[in-house]
Amino acid sequence: LDEACTGQACAVADAAQLAAFLRLAAASGVRVWAVAGDPRAVLPEERAAWIGRAAAYRQFNLAQPPAARLAGVQYDIEAYLVPGYGEDPAGWNQRYVDLLRRLREAGGSMAMDVVVPWWFGRGGDSPAELLTALQPLVDILTVMDYRTDGDQLVQAAVPFVAWAQHGGRQVRIALESGPLPDLEARRYEAAEQGELLLLELGNQAVYALLATPLAAGPRAQVFARRGGHLVKAAQTTFAGRPEALRLAVLHLEDAFAATRAFAGVAIHGLDQAWY
């Protein structure tokens, strides 16, 4: 899209070049989707531009013959990454659903794919309520099922596949294959003295991790570290393990082979994988 677009003034940049590319892709049996994502899309000041973008994709498709059209738009809008989400998950989730509704309207008949994490809906709302809200808005739900254990992959996918099967939608399961670092998971407990403080700043709750432990006071709760463990990247990504990735894809395909709602597997990070 034209980077200078604002609101309804958005337009697809280099439309002729894009249409030529789409014709070549169609001739090879490849369907091309536009992909757009930014957690800040849910902010009030960002909404108009995003709605304008959706309308621009629609106008592009209307101006092209079938062989030169986008297959649809995938929105990766991870609202839970916006600062302050944890203070009001239900409110932010409602803003998210409202935005998707406007994008659906602006996109018209274009297919719409929405990306969600495997734990979608578990932050204060029931998964059923959020998924019910999305049912009339999306054609495909792509679930970031970022783990490498085959049974865990299937277990996390089951609620989404069942939702899609019941509502006449489709679900695509996304796996991670890009390089990731190992991470340290720490456990903290309330204590009289510790290095993690919980403060109230205005209407915001703020955690502060200190280099030197402090004693609890009237204006701050204190937490002390009581353990932790290393989360190996190999539990999340198939980076450097193409055979394990292939087997995971086969495992998912076998698990949902009889389910019409299963739309296959998406693989993230292939552009960074050395294999």
CSV table of C-alpha atoms in Angstrom, one decimal:
chain,number,residue,atom,x,y,z
A,1,LEU,CA,0.0,0.0,0.0
A,2,ASP,CA,0.9,3.6,-0.4
A,3,GLU,CA,2.7,4.4,2.9
A,4,ALA,CA,1.3,7.9,2.9
A,5,CYS,CA,-2.3,6.7,2.9
A,6,THR,CA,-4.7,8.0,5.6
A,7,GLY,CA,-8.2,6.8,6.0
A,8,GLN,CA,-10.2,6.4,2.8
A,9,ALA,CA,-7.3,7.9,0.8
A,10,CYS,CA,-5.4,4.6,0.8
A,11,ALA,CA,-4.6,2.9,-2.5
A,12,VAL,CA,-2.5,-0.1,-3.5
A,13,ALA,CA,0.9,1.1,-4.7
A,14,ASP,CA,2.2,-0.2,-8.1
A,15,ALA,CA,-1.1,-1.8,-8.8
A,16,ALA,CA,-0.1,-2.8,-12.3
A,17,GLN,CA,3.1,-4.5,-11.1
A,18,LEU,CA,1.1,-6.4,-8.4
A,19,ALA,CA,-1.5,-7.5,-10.9
A,20,ALA,CA,1.2,-8.9,-13.2
A,21,PHE,CA,2.7,-10.8,-10.3
A,22,LEU,CA,-0.7,-12.2,-9.3
A,23,ARG,CA,-1.3,-13.4,-12.9
A,24,LEU,CA,2.0,-15.3,-12.8
A,25,ALA,CA,1.2,-16.8,-9.5
A,26,ALA,CA,-2.2,-17.9,-10.6
A,27,ALA,CA,-0.7,-19.5,-13.7
A,28,SER,CA,1.5,-21.6,-11.4
A,29,GLY,CA,-1.5,-22.6,-9.2
A,30,VAL,CA,-0.4,-20.2,-6.3
A,31,ARG,CA,-2.9,-18.1,-4.4
A,32,VAL,CA,-1.6,-14.9,-2.9
A,33,TRP,CA,-2.9,-13.2,0.2
A,34,ALA,CA,-2.1,-9.7,1.5
A,35,VAL,CA,-0.8,-9.8,5.0
A,36,ALA,CA,-1.1,-6.8,7.4
A,37,GLY,CA,-0.4,-6.7,11.1
A,38,ASP,CA,0.3,-4.3,14.0
A,39,PRO,CA,-0.9,-4.4,17.6
A,40,ARG,CA,-1.5,-0.7,17.5
A,41,ALA,CA,-4.2,-1.1,14.9
A,42,VAL,CA,-6.7,-1.3,17.8
A,43,LEU,CA,-5.8,2.2,19.0
A,44,PRO,CA,-8.5,4.9,18.2
A,45,GLU,CA,-6.0,7.0,16.2
A,46,GLU,CA,-5.0,4.0,14.0
A,47,ARG,CA,-8.4,2.7,13.1
A,48,ALA,CA,-9.2,5.0,10.1
A,49,ALA,CA,-6.0,4.1,8.3
A,50,TRP,CA,-6.6,0.4,8.7
A,51,ILE,CA,-10.2,0.6,7.5
A,52,GLY,CA,-8.8,2.6,4.6
A,53,ARG,CA,-6.3,-0.2,3.8
A,54,ALA,CA,-9.1,-2.8,3.8
A,55,ALA,CA,-11.1,-0.7,1.4
A,56,ALA,CA,-8.0,-0.3,-0.8
A,57,TYR,CA,-7.5,-4.0,-1.1
A,58,ARG,CA,-11.2,-4.3,-2.1
A,59,GLN,CA,-11.0,-1.6,-4.7
A,60,PHE,CA,-7.8,-3.3,-6.2
A,61,ASN,CA,-9.6,-6.6,-6.6
A,62,LEU,CA,-12.7,-5.0,-8.1
A,63,ALA,CA,-10.5,-3.4,-10.8
A,64,GLN,CA,-8.8,-6.6,-11.8
A,65,PRO,CA,-9.9,-9.7,-13.7
A,66,PRO,CA,-10.2,-12.9,-11.5
A,67,ALA,CA,-6.6,-14.1,-12.4
A,68,ALA,CA,-5.1,-10.9,-11.1
A,69,ARG,CA,-6.9,-10.6,-7.8
A,70,LEU,CA,-5.7,-11.2,-4.2
A,71,ALA,CA,-7.1,-14.3,-2.6
A,72,GLY,CA,-7.8,-12.4,0.5
A,73,VAL,CA,-6.3,-10.5,3.4
A,74,GLN,CA,-4.7,-12.0,6.6
A,75,TYR,CA,-4.7,-9.7,9.6
A,76,ASP,CA,-2.2,-10.4,12.4
A,77,ILE,CA,-3.3,-7.8,14.9
A,78,GLU,CA,-2.0,-9.0,18.3
A,79,ALA,CA,-3.8,-6.5,20.6
A,80,TYR,CA,-2.5,-8.2,23.7
A,81,LEU,CA,0.9,-6.7,23.0
A,82,VAL,CA,-0.4,-3.1,23.5
A,83,PRO,CA,0.8,-1.6,26.8
A,84,GLY,CA,-2.1,-1.7,29.3
A,85,TYR,CA,-3.8,-4.7,27.8
A,86,GLY,CA,-3.4,-6.7,31.1
A,87,GLU,CA,-5.3,-4.0,33.0
A,88,ASP,CA,-8.5,-4.5,30.9
A,89,PRO,CA,-8.3,-7.6,28.7
A,90,ALA,CA,-12.1,-7.6,28.1
A,91,GLY,CA,-12.1,-4.0,27.0
A,92,TRP,CA,-9.2,-4.4,24.6
A,93,ASN,CA,-10.7,-7.6,23.2
A,94,GLN,CA,-13.9,-5.7,22.5
A,95,ARG,CA,-11.9,-3.1,20.6
A,96,TYR,CA,-10.2,-5.8,18.7
A,97,VAL,CA,-13.5,-7.5,17.7
A,98,ASP,CA,-15.0,-4.0,16.8
A,99,LEU,CA,-12.0,-3.3,14.5
A,100,LEU,CA,-12.3,-6.7,12.8
A,101,ARG,CA,-16.0,-6.0,12.2
A,102,ARG,CA,-15.1,-2.7,10.5
A,103,LEU,CA,-12.4,-4.4,8.4
A,104,ARG,CA,-14.8,-7.0,7.3
A,105,GLU,CA,-17.3,-4.3,6.2
A,106,ALA,CA,-14.6,-2.4,4.3
A,107,GLY,CA,-13.2,-5.5,2.7
A,108,GLY,CA,-16.6,-6.5,1.3
A,109,SER,CA,-16.6,-10.0,-0.2
A,110,MET,CA,-12.8,-10.5,0.1
A,111,ALA,CA,-11.8,-13.5,2.2
A,112,MET,CA,-10.5,-12.6,5.6
A,113,ASP,CA,-8.0,-14.6,7.7
A,114,VAL,CA,-7.3,-13.6,11.3
A,115,VAL,CA,-4.2,-14.8,13.2
A,116,VAL,CA,-4.6,-15.6,16.9
A,117,PRO,CA,-2.4,-17.3,19.6
A,118,TRP,CA,-3.2,-20.8,20.9
A,119,TRP,CA,-4.3,-19.3,24.2
A,120,PHE,CA,-6.8,-16.8,22.5
A,121,GLY,CA,-9.7,-15.9,24.8
A,122,ARG,CA,-8.2,-17.1,28.1
A,123,GLY,CA,-7.3,-13.7,29.5
A,124,GLY,CA,-10.5,-12.9,31.4
A,125,ASP,CA,-13.0,-14.0,28.7
A,126,SER,CA,-14.1,-17.4,27.8
A,127,PRO,CA,-12.7,-18.7,24.5
A,128,ALA,CA,-16.2,-19.6,23.4
A,129,GLU,CA,-17.4,-15.9,23.7
A,130,LEU,CA,-14.5,-14.5,21.7
A,131,LEU,CA,-14.7,-17.2,19.1
A,132,THR,CA,-18.4,-16.7,18.8
A,133,ALA,CA,-17.8,-13.0,18.2
A,134,LEU,CA,-15.3,-13.8,15.4
A,135,GLN,CA,-17.5,-16.4,13.7
A,136,PRO,CA,-19.4,-14.0,11.4
A,137,LEU,CA,-16.3,-12.0,10.6
A,138,VAL,CA,-13.6,-14.4,9.5
A,139,ASP,CA,-13.3,-17.1,6.8
A,140,ILE,CA,-10.1,-18.6,8.2
A,141,LEU,CA,-8.6,-18.5,11.7
A,142,THR,CA,-4.8,-19.1,11.7
A,143,VAL,CA,-3.8,-20.4,15.1
A,144,MET,CA,-0.2,-19.7,16.2
A,145,ASP,CA,0.3,-23.2,17.8
A,146,TYR,CA,4.0,-22.6,18.5
A,147,ARG,CA,5.2,-25.7,20.2
A,148,THR,CA,7.0,-28.8,18.9
A,149,ASP,CA,5.4,-31.7,20.8
A,150,GLY,CA,3.0,-33.4,18.5
A,151,ASP,CA,0.4,-34.3,21.1
A,152,GLN,CA,0.4,-30.7,22.5
A,153,LEU,CA,0.0,-29.3,19.0
A,154,VAL,CA,-3.2,-31.4,18.5
A,155,GLN,CA,-4.5,-30.7,21.9
A,156,ALA,CA,-4.2,-26.9,21.5
A,157,ALA,CA,-5.8,-27.0,18.0
A,158,VAL,CA,-8.8,-29.1,18.9
A,159,PRO,CA,-11.1,-26.3,20.4
A,160,PHE,CA,-10.4,-24.1,17.3
A,161,VAL,CA,-11.1,-26.9,14.8
A,162,ALA,CA,-14.3,-27.8,16.7
A,163,TRP,CA,-15.4,-24.2,16.6
A,164,ALA,CA,-14.7,-24.0,12.8
A,165,GLN,CA,-16.4,-27.2,12.1
A,166,HIS,CA,-19.5,-26.1,14.0
A,167,GLY,CA,-19.6,-22.6,12.5
A,168,GLY,CA,-18.7,-23.4,8.9
A,169,ARG,CA,-15.3,-21.8,9.0
A,170,GLN,CA,-11.8,-23.0,8.5
A,171,VAL,CA,-8.7,-23.2,10.8
A,172,ARG,CA,-5.1,-23.2,9.7
A,173,ILE,CA,-2.5,-24.3,12.3
A,174,ALA,CA,0.7,-22.3,12.3
A,175,LEU,CA,4.1,-23.7,13.3
A,176,GLU,CA,7.3,-21.9,14.0
A,177,SER,CA,10.5,-22.7,12.2
A,178,GLY,CA,12.6,-19.5,12.7
A,179,PRO,CA,15.6,-19.2,15.1
A,180,LEU,CA,14.6,-18.3,18.6
A,181,PRO,CA,16.7,-17.9,21.8
A,182,ASP,CA,16.3,-20.0,25.0
A,183,LEU,CA,14.4,-18.1,27.7
A,184,GLU,CA,14.5,-18.1,31.5
A,185,ALA,CA,11.1,-18.4,33.2
A,186,ARG,CA,11.2,-17.1,36.8
A,187,ARG,CA,8.8,-17.7,39.7
A,188,TYR,CA,8.2,-14.9,42.2
A,189,GLU,CA,6.2,-15.0,45.5
A,190,ALA,CA,5.0,-12.3,47.8
A,191,ALA,CA,7.6,-11.6,50.5
A,192,GLU,CA,8.7,-9.0,53.1
A,193,GLN,CA,11.7,-8.3,51.0
A,194,GLY,CA,12.4,-8.9,47.3
A,195,GLU,CA,13.6,-7.5,44.0
A,196,LEU,CA,10.2,-7.4,42.1
A,197,LEU,CA,7.9,-4.5,43.0
A,198,LEU,CA,4.3,-3.9,42.1
A,199,LEU,CA,3.4,-0.2,42.1
A,200,GLU,CA,0.3,1.8,41.4
A,201,LEU,CA,1.0,4.8,39.1
A,202,GLY,CA,-2.2,6.6,38.5
A,203,ASN,CA,-4.6,4.0,37.1
A,204,GLN,CA,-1.8,1.7,36.0
A,205,ALA,CA,-0.2,-1.2,37.8
A,206,VAL,CA,3.6,-1.3,37.1
A,207,TYR,CA,6.1,-4.0,37.8
A,208,ALA,CA,9.7,-2.9,38.5
A,209,LEU,CA,12.6,-5.4,38.6
A,210,LEU,CA,15.4,-4.1,40.8
A,211,ALA,CA,19.1,-5.0,41.0
A,212,THR,CA,19.0,-4.8,44.8
A,213,PRO,CA,16.1,-6.2,46.9
A,214,LEU,CA,13.9,-3.8,48.9
A,215,ALA,CA,11.6,-4.2,51.8
A,216,ALA,CA,7.8,-4.1,51.4
A,217,GLY,CA,6.2,-0.7,52.0
A,218,PRO,CA,2.7,0.9,52.1
A,219,ARG,CA,2.8,1.9,48.5
A,220,ALA,CA,4.3,-1.2,46.9
A,221,GLN,CA,3.9,-5.0,47.0
A,222,VAL,CA,7.2,-6.9,47.0
A,223,PHE,CA,7.9,-10.3,45.5
A,224,ALA,CA,11.0,-12.4,45.9
A,225,ARG,CA,12.3,-14.9,43.4
A,226,ARG,CA,11.5,-18.5,44.5
A,227,GLY,CA,12.8,-20.5,41.5
A,228,GLY,CA,12.7,-20.8,37.8
A,229,HIS,CA,13.7,-22.9,34.8
A,230,LEU,CA,15.1,-22.6,31.3
A,231,VAL,CA,12.6,-22.7,28.5
A,232,LYS,CA,14.4,-24.3,25.6
A,233,ALA,CA,13.7,-22.8,22.1
A,234,ALA,CA,13.4,-26.3,20.8
A,235,GLN,CA,10.1,-26.5,22.7
A,236,THR,CA,8.7,-23.7,20.5
A,237,THR,CA,10.5,-23.8,17.1
A,238,PHE,CA,11.6,-26.4,14.6
A,239,ALA,CA,14.6,-24.3,13.6
A,240,GLY,CA,17.3,-26.5,12.1
A,241,ARG,CA,15.2,-29.6,12.4
A,242,PRO,CA,13.4,-30.0,9.0
A,243,GLU,CA,12.6,-33.7,9.6
A,244,ALA,CA,10.9,-33.0,12.9
A,245,LEU,CA,8.9,-30.2,11.2
A,246,ARG,CA,7.8,-32.6,8.4
A,247,LEU,CA,6.7,-35.2,11.0
A,248,ALA,CA,4.7,-32.6,12.9
A,249,VAL,CA,2.9,-31.5,9.8
A,250,LEU,CA,2.0,-35.1,9.0
A,251,HIS,CA,0.9,-35.6,12.6
A,252,LEU,CA,-1.5,-32.7,12.4
A,253,GLU,CA,-2.8,-33.8,9.0
A,254,ASP,CA,-3.5,-37.3,10.3
A,255,ALA,CA,-5.2,-35.9,13.4
A,256,PHE,CA,-7.6,-33.8,11.4
A,257,ALA,CA,-7.8,-35.7,8.2
A,258,ALA,CA,-11.6,-36.3,8.5
A,259,THR,CA,-12.4,-32.7,9.5
A,260,ARG,CA,-13.5,-30.4,6.7
A,261,ALA,CA,-12.7,-27.3,8.8
A,262,PHE,CA,-9.0,-28.1,8.9
A,263,ALA,CA,-7.3,-25.9,6.2
A,264,GLY,CA,-3.8,-27.2,6.6
A,265,VAL,CA,-0.6,-25.9,8.1
A,266,ALA,CA,1.2,-22.6,7.9
A,267,ILE,CA,4.9,-22.4,8.6
A,268,HIS,CA,6.4,-19.2,10.1
A,269,GLY,CA,10.1,-18.3,9.8
A,270,LEU,CA,11.0,-20.2,6.6
A,271,ASP,CA,12.6,-17.0,5.3
A,272,GLN,CA,15.1,-17.3,8.2
A,273,ALA,CA,15.6,-21.0,8.2
A,274,TRP,CA,19.0,-22.2,7.0
A,275,TYR,CA,17.6,-25.4,5.6
